[in-house]
PDB file of C-alpha atoms in Angstrom:
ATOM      1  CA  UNK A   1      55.081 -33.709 -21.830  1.00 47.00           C
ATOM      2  CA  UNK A   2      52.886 -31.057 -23.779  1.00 44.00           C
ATOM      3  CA  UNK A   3      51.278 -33.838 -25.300  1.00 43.00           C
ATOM      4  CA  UNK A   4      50.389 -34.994 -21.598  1.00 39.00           C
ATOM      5  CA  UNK A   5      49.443 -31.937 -20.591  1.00 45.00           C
ATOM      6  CA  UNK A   6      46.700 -31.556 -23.415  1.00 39.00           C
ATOM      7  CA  UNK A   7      45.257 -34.536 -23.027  1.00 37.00           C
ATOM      8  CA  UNK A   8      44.894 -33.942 -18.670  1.00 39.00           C
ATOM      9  CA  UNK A   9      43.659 -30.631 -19.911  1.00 40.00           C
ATOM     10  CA  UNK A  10      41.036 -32.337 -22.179  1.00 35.00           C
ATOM     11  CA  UNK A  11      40.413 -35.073 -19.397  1.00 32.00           C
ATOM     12  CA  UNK A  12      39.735 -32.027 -17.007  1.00 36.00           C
ATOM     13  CA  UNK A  13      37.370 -30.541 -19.470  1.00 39.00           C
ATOM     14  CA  UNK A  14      35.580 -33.094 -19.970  1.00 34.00           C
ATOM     15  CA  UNK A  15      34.876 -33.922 -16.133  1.00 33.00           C
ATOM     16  CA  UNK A  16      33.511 -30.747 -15.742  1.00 32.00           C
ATOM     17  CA  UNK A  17      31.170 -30.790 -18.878  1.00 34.00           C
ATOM     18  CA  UNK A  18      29.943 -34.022 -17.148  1.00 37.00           C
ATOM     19  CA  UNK A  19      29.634 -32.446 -13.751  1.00 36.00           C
ATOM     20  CA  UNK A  20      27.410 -29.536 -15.342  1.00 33.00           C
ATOM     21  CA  UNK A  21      25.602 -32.537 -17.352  1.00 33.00           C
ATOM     22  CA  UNK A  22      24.488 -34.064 -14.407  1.00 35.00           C
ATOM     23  CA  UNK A  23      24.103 -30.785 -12.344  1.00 32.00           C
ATOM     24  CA  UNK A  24      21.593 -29.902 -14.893  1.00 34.00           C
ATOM     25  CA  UNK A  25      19.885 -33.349 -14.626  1.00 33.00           C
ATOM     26  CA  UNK A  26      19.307 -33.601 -11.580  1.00 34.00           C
ATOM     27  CA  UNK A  27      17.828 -30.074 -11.354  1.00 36.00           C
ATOM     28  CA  UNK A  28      15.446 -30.613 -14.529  1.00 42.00           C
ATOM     29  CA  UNK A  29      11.715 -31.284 -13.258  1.00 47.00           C
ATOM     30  CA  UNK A  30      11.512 -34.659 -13.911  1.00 44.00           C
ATOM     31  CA  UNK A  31       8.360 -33.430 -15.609  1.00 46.00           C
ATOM     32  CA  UNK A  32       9.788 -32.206 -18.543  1.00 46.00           C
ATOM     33  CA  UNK A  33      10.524 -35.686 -19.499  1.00 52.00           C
ATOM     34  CA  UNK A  34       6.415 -35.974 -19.611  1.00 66.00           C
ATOM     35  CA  UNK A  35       5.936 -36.393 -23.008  1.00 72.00           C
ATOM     36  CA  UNK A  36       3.346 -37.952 -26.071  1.00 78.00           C
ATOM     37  CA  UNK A  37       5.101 -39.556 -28.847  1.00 81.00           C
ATOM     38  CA  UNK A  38       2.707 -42.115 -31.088  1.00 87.00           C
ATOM     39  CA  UNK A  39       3.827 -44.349 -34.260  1.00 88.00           C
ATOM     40  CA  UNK A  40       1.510 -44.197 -37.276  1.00 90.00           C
ATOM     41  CA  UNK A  41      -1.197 -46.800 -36.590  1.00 89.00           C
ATOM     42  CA  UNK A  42      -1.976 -44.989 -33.300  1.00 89.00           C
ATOM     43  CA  UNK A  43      -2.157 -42.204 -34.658  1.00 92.00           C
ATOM     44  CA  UNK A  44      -4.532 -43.457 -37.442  1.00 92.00           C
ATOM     45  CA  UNK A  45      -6.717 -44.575 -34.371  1.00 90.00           C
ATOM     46  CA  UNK A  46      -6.322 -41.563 -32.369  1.00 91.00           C
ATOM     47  CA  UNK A  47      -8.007 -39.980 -35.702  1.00 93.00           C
ATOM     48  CA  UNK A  48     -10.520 -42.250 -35.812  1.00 92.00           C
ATOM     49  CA  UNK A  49     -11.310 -42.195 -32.235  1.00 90.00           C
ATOM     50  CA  UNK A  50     -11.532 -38.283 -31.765  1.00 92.00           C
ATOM     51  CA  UNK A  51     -13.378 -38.757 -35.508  1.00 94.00           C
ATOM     52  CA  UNK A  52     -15.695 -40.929 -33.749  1.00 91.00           C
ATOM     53  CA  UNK A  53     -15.962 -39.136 -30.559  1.00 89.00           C
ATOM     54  CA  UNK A  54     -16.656 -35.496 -31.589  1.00 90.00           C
ATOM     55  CA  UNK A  55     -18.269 -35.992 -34.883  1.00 92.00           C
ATOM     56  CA  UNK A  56     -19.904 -39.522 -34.660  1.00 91.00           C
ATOM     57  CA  UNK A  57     -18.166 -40.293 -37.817  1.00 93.00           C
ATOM     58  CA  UNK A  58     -20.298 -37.550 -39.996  1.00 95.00           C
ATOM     59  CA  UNK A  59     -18.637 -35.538 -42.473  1.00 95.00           C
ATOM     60  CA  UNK A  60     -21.837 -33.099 -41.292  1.00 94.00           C
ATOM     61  CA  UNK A  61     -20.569 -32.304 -37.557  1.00 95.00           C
ATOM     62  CA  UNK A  62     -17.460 -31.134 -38.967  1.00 96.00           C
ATOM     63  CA  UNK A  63     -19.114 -27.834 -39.486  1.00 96.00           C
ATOM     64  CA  UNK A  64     -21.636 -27.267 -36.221  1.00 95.00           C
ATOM     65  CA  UNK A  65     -23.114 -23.905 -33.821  1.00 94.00           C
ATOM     66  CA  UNK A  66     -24.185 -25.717 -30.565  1.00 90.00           C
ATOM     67  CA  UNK A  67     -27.317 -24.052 -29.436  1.00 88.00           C
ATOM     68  CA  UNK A  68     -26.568 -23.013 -26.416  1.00 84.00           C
ATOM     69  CA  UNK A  69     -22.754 -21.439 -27.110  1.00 88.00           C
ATOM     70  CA  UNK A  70     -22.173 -17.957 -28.924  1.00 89.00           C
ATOM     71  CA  UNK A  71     -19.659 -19.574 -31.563  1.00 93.00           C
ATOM     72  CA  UNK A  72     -18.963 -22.313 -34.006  1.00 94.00           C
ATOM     73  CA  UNK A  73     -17.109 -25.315 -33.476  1.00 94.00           C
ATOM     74  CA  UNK A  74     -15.404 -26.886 -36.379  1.00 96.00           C
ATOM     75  CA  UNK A  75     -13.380 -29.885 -37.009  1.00 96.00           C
ATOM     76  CA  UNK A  76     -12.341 -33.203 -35.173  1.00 95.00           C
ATOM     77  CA  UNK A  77     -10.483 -30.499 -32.908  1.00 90.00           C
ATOM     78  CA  UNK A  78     -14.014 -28.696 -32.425  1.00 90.00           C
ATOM     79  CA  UNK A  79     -11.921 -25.503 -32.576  1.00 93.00           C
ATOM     80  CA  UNK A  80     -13.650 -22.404 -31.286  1.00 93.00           C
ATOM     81  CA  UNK A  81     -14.172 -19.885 -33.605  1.00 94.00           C
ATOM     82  CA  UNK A  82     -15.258 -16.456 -32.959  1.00 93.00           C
ATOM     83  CA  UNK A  83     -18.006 -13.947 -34.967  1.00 90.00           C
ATOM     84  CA  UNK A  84     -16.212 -10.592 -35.415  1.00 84.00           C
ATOM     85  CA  UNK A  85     -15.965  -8.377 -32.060  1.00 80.00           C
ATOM     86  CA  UNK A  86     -17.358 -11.250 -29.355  1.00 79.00           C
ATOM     87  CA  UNK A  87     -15.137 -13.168 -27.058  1.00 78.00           C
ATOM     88  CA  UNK A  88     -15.775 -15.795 -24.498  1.00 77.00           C
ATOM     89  CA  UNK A  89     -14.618 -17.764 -21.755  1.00 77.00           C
ATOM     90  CA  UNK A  90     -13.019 -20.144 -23.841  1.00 81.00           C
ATOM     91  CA  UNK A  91      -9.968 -20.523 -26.031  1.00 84.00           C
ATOM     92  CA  UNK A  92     -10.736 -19.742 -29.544  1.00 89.00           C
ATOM     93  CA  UNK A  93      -8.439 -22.782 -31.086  1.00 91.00           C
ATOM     94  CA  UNK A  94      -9.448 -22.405 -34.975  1.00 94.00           C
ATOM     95  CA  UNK A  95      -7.360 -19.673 -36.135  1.00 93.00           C
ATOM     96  CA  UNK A  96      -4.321 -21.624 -34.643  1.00 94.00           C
ATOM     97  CA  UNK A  97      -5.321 -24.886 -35.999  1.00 96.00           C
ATOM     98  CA  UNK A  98      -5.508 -22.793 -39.738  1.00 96.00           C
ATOM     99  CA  UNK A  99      -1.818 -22.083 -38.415  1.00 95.00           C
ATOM    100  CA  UNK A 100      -0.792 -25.242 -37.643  1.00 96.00           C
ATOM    101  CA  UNK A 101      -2.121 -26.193 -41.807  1.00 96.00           C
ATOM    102  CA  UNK A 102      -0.472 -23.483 -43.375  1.00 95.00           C
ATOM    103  CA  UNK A 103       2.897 -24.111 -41.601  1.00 96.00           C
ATOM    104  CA  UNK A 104       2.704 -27.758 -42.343  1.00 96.00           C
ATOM    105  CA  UNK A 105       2.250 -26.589 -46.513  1.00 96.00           C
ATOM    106  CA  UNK A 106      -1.844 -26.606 -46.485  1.00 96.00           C
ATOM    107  CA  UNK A 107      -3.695 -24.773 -48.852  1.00 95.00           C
ATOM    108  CA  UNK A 108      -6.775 -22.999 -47.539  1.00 95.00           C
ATOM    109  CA  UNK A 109      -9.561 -22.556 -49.220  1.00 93.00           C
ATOM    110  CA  UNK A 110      -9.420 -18.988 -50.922  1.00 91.00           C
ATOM    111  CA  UNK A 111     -12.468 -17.513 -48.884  1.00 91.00           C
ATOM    112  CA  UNK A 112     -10.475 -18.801 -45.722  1.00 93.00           C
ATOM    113  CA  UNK A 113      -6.987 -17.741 -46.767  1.00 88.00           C
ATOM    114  CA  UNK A 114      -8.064 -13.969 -45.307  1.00 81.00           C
ATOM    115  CA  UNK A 115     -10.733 -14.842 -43.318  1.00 85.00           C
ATOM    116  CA  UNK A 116      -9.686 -13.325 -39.561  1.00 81.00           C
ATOM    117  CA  UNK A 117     -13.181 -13.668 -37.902  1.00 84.00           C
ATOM    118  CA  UNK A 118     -15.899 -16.114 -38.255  1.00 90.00           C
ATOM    119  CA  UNK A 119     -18.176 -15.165 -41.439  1.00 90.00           C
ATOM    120  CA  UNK A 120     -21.486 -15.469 -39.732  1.00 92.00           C
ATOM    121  CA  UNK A 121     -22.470 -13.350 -37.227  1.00 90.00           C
ATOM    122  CA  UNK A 122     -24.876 -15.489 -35.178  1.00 92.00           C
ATOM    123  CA  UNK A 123     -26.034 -18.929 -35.207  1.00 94.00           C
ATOM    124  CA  UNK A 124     -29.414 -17.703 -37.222  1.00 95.00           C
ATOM    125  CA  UNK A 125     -27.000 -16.536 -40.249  1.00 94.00           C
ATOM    126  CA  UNK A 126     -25.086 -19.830 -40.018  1.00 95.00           C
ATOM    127  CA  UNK A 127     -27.997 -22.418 -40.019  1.00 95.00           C
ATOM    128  CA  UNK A 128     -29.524 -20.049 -43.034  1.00 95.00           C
ATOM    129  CA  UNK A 129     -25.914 -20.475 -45.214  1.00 94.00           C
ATOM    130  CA  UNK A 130     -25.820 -24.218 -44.056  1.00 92.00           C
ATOM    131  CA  UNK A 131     -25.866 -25.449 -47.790  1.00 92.00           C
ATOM    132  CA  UNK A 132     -23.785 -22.452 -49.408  1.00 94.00           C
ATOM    133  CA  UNK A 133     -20.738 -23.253 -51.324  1.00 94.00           C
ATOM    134  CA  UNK A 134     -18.580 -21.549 -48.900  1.00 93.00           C
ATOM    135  CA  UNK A 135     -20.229 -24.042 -46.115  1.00 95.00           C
ATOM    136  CA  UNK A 136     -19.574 -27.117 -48.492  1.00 95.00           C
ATOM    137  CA  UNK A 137     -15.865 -25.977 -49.117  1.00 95.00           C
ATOM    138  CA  UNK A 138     -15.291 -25.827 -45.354  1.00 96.00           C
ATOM    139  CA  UNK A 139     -16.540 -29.340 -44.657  1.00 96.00           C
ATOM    140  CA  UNK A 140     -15.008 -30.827 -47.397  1.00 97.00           C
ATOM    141  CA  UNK A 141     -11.627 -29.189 -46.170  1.00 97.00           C
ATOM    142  CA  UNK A 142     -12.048 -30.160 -42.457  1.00 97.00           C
ATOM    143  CA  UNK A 143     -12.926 -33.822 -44.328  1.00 97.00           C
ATOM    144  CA  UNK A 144     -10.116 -34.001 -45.876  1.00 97.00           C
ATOM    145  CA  UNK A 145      -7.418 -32.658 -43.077  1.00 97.00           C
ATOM    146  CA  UNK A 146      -8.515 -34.909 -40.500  1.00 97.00           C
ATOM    147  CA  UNK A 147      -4.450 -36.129 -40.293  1.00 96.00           C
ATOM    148  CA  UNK A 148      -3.248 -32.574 -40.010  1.00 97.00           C
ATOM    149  CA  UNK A 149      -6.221 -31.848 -37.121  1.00 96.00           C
ATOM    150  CA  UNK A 150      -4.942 -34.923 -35.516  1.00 96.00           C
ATOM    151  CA  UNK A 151      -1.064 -33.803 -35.300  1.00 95.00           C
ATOM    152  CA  UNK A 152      -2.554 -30.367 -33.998  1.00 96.00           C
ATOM    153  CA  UNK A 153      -4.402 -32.469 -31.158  1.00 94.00           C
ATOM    154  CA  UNK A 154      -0.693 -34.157 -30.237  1.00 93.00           C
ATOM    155  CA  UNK A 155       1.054 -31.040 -30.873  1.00 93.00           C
ATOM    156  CA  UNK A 156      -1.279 -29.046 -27.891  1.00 89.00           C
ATOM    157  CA  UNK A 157      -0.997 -31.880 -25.547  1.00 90.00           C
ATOM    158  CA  UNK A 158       2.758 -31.818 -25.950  1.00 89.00           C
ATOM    159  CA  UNK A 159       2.655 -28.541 -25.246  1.00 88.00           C
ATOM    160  CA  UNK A 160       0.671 -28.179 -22.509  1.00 87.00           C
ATOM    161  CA  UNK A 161       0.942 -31.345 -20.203  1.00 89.00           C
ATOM    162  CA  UNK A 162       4.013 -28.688 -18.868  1.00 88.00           C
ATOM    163  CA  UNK A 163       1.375 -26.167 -17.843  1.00 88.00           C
ATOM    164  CA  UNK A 164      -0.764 -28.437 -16.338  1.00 90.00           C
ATOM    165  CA  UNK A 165       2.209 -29.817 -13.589  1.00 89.00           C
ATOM    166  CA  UNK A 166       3.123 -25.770 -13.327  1.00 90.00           C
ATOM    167  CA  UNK A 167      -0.363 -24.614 -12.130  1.00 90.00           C
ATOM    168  CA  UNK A 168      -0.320 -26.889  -8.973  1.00 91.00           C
ATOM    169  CA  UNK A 169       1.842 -26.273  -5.859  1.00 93.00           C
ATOM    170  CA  UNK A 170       5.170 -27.768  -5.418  1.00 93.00           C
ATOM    171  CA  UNK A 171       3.404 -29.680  -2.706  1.00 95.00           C
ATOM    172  CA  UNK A 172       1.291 -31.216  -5.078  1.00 95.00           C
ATOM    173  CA  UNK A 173       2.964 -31.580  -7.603  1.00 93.00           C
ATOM    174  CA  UNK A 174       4.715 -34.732  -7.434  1.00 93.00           C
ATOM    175  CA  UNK A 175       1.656 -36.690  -6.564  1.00 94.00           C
ATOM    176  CA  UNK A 176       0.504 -35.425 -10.211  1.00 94.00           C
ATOM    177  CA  UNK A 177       3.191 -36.074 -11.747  1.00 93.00           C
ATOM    178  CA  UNK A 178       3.255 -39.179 -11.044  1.00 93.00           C
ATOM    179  CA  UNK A 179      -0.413 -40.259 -12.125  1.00 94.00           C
ATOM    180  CA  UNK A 180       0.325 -38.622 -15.243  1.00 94.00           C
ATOM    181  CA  UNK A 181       3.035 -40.414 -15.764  1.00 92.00           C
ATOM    182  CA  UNK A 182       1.589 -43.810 -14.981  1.00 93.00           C
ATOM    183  CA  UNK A 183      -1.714 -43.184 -17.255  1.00 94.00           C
ATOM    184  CA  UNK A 184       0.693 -41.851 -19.998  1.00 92.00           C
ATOM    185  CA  UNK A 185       2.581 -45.422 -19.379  1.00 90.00           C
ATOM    186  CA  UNK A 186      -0.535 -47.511 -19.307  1.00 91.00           C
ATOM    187  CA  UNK A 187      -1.904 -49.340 -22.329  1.00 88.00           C
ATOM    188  CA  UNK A 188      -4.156 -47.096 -24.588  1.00 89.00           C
ATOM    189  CA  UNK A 189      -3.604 -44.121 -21.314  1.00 92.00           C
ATOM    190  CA  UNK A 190      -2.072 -41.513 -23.831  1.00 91.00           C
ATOM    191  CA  UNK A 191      -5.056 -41.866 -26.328  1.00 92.00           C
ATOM    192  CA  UNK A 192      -6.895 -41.247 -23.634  1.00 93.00           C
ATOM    193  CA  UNK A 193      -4.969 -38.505 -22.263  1.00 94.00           C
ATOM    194  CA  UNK A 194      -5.110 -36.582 -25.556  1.00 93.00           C
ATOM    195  CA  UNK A 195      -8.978 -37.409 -26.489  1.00 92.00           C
ATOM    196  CA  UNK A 196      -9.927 -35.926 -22.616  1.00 94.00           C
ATOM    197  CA  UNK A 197      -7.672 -32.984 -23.198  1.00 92.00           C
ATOM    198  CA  UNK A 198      -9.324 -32.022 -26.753  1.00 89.00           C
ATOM    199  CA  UNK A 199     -12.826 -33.036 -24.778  1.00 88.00           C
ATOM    200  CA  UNK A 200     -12.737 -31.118 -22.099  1.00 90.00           C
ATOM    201  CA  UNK A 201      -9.287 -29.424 -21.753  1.00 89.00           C
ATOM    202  CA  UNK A 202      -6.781 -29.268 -19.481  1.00 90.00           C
ATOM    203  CA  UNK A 203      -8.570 -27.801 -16.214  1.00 87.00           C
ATOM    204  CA  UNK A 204      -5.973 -24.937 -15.888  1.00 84.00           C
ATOM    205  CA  UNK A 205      -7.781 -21.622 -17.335  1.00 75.00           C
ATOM    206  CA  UNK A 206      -9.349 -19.657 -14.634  1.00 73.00           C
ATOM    207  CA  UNK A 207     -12.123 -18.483 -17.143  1.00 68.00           C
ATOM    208  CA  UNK A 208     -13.103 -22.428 -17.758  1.00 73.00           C
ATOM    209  CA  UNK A 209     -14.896 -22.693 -14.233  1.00 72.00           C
ATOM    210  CA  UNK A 210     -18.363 -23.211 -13.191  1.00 76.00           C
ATOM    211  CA  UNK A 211     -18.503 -22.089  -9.261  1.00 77.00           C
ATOM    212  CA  UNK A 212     -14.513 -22.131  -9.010  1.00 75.00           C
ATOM    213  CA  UNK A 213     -14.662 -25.556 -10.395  1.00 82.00           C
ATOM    214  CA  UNK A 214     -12.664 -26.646 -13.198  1.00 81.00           C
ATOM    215  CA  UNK A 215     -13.658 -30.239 -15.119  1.00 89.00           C
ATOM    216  CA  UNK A 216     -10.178 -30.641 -17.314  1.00 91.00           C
ATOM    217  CA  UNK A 217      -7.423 -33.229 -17.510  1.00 95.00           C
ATOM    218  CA  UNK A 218      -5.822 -31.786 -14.085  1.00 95.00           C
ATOM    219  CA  UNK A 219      -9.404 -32.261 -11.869  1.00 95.00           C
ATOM    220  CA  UNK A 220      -9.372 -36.095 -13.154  1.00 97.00           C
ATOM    221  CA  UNK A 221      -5.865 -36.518 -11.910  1.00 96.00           C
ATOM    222  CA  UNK A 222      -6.467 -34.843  -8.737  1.00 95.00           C
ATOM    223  CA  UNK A 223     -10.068 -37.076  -8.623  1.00 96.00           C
ATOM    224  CA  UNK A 224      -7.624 -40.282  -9.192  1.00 96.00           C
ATOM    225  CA  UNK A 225      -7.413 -42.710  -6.165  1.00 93.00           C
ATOM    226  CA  UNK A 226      -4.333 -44.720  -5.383  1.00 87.00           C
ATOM    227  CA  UNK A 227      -3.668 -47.649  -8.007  1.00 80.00           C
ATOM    228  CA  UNK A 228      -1.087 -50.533  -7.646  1.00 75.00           C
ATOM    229  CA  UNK A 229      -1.195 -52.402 -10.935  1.00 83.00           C
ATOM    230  CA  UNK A 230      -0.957 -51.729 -14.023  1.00 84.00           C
ATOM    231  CA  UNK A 231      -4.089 -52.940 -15.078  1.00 86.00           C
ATOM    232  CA  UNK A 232      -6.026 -50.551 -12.449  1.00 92.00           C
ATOM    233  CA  UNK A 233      -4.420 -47.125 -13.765  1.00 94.00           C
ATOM    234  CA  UNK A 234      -6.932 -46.797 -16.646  1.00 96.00           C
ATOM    235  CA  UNK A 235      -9.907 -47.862 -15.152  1.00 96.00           C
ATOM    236  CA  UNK A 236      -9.564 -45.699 -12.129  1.00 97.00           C
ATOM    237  CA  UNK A 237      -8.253 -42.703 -14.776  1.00 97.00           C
ATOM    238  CA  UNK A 238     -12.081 -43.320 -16.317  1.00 97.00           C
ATOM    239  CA  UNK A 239     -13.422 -43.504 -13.019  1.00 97.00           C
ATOM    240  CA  UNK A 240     -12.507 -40.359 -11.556  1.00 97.00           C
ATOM    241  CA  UNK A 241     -13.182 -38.775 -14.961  1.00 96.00           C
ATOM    242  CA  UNK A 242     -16.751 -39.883 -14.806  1.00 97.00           C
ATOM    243  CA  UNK A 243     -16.608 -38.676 -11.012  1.00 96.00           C
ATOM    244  CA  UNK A 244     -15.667 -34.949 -12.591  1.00 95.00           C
ATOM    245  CA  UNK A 245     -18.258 -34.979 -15.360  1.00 95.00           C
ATOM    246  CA  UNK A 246     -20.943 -35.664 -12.800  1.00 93.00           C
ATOM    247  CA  UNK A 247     -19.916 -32.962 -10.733  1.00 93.00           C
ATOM    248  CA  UNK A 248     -19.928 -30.458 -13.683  1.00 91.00           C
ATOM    249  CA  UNK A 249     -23.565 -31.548 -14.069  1.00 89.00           C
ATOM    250  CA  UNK A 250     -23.952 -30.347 -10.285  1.00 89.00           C
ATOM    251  CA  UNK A 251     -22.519 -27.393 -10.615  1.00 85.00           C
ATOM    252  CA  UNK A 252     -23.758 -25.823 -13.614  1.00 83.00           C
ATOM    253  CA  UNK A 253     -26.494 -23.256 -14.360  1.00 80.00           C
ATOM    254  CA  UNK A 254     -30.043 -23.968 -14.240  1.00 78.00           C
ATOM    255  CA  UNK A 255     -31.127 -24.319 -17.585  1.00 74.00           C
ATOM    256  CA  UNK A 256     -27.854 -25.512 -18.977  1.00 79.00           C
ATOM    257  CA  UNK A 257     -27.593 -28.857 -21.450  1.00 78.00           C
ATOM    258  CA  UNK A 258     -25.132 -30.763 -19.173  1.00 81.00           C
ATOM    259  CA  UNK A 259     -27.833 -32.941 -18.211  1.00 85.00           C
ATOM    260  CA  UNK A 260     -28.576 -33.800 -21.245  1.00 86.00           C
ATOM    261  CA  UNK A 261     -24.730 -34.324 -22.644  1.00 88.00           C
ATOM    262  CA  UNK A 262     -23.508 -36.445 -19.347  1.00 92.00           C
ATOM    263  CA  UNK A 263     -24.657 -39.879 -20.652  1.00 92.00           C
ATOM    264  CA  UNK A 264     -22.777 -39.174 -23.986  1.00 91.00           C
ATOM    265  CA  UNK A 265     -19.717 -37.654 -21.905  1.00 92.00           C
ATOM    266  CA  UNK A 266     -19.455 -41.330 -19.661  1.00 95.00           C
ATOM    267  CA  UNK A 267     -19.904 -43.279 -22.514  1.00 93.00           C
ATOM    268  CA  UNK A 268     -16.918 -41.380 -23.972  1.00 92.00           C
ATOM    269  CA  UNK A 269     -14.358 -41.970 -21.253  1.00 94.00           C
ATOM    270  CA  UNK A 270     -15.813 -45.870 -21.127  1.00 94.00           C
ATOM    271  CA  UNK A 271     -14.466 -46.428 -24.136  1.00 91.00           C
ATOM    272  CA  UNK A 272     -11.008 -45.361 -23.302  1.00 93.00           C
ATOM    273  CA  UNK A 273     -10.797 -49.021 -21.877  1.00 92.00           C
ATOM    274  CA  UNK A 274     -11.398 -50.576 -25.427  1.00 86.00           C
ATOM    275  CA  UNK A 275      -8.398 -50.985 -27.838  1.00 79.00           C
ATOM    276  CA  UNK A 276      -8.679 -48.093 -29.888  1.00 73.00           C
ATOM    277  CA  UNK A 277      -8.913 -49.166 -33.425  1.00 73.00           C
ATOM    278  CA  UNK A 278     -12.382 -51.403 -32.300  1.00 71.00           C
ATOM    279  CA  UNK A 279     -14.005 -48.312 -30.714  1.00 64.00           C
ATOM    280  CA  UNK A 280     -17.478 -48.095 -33.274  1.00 61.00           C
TER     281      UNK A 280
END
């Protein structure tokens, strides 16, 4: 009889561990399930495509100061990186992504290893050091971490696909869950997903606005039209991401480059629709 007791004790138990299981379950946002998760040949392509896409493939855009921004941009990641004492509107992403290396056993170069701010003060100073040593050294080690960079591009997304379903209303929500969940399901859709999210981020920051407007991954969801098949889900996620890009260009300053940058920008998200490894 003890033994019998023991064992309905254990059977109890166990019912309620379930109970609690599925109590938990079913009160999970089924968003938390959202997730990235890529096998070694796509990520060799995601590498080559964000290679491609924010360097055109040259070892010299690794290291660049766009003309009309007040910092440098450096890497496949293009990580912001600040001069000493200025801040923007943006995220500064490179002392993260130096992180990211160190954690994951990288050695820095030894002029980097204690480097807290951006050496040059202004873009002047940087164009003038273009061909230093120190300039060479930084290249050749953003050359030859491109797989590291890479992981950090996954390892954001994964990280912040969350925030993007927790800045819109529970009203909304659900609708965008539910395209992100079908262009993360399509063929080639999470490449895409991550190489829109390092292009243009992901639409949440308040301080990434032009007129109130934000141009990230969460304005192309919301610019997404109803799609039936499977086949349509990528095509219309390009679509509407075109459709945002084009109304960046409307919005922004007088004066400003988008103008310039939009037919490079669509011919970007076009190429979402070819396999990824064929992308040139």
């Amino acid at each position: 009889r003890p033994a019998k007791e023991k064992m309905n004790r254990m059977f109890l138990n166990h019912k309620i561990a379930c109970g609690m299981l599925c109590l938990c379950l079913m009160t999970e946002p089924l968003w938390a399930a959202l997730t990235v998760e890529l096998d070694d040949d796509e990520m060799a392509c995601l590498q080559k495509i964000i290679y491609l896409n924010e360097c055109s493939s040259n070892p010299e855009k690794l290291v660049i100061w766009p003309a009309d921004e007040d910092f440098a941009s450096l890497g496949i990641v293009h990580a912001i990186w600040y001069p000493r004492g200025r801040r923007g509107p943006f995220r500064e992403t490179f002392p993260e992504l130096l992180l990211f290396m160190k954690r994951h056993g990288q050695t820095l170069p030894e002029w980097l290893e204690n480097c807290e701010n951006l050496p040059w003060d202004d873009r002047d100073s940087f164009l003038r050091d273009s061909q230093s040593e120190r300039m060479k050294s930084l290249r050749d080690f953003l050359l030859a971490t491109r797989d590291l960079q890479t992981q950090f591009i996954v390892e954001r997304v994964r990280k912040t696909l969350p925030d993007i379903l927790s800045a819109v209303s529970d009203e909304e929500r659900p609708l965008i869950e539910a395209k992100l969940g079908r262009v993360l399901g399509a063929p080639y859709g999470p490449l895409a997903v991550i190489d829109y999210i390092n292009f243009k981020g992901e639409g949440v920051l308040e301080t990434e606005r032009s007129q109130g407007e934000g141009w990230g991954l969460l304005q192309v969801l919301r610019a997404m039209g109803e799609t039936k098949e499977e086949d349509e889900i990528l095509p219309e996620f390009v679509r509407a991401a075109k459709a945002v890009l084009d109304r960046r260009v409307e919005i922004s300053p007088p004066g400003s480059k988008e103008t310039d940058r939009i037919g490079g920008w669509k011919f970007r998200v076009q190429r979402y629709l070819m396999p990824p490894c064929e992308v040139k």
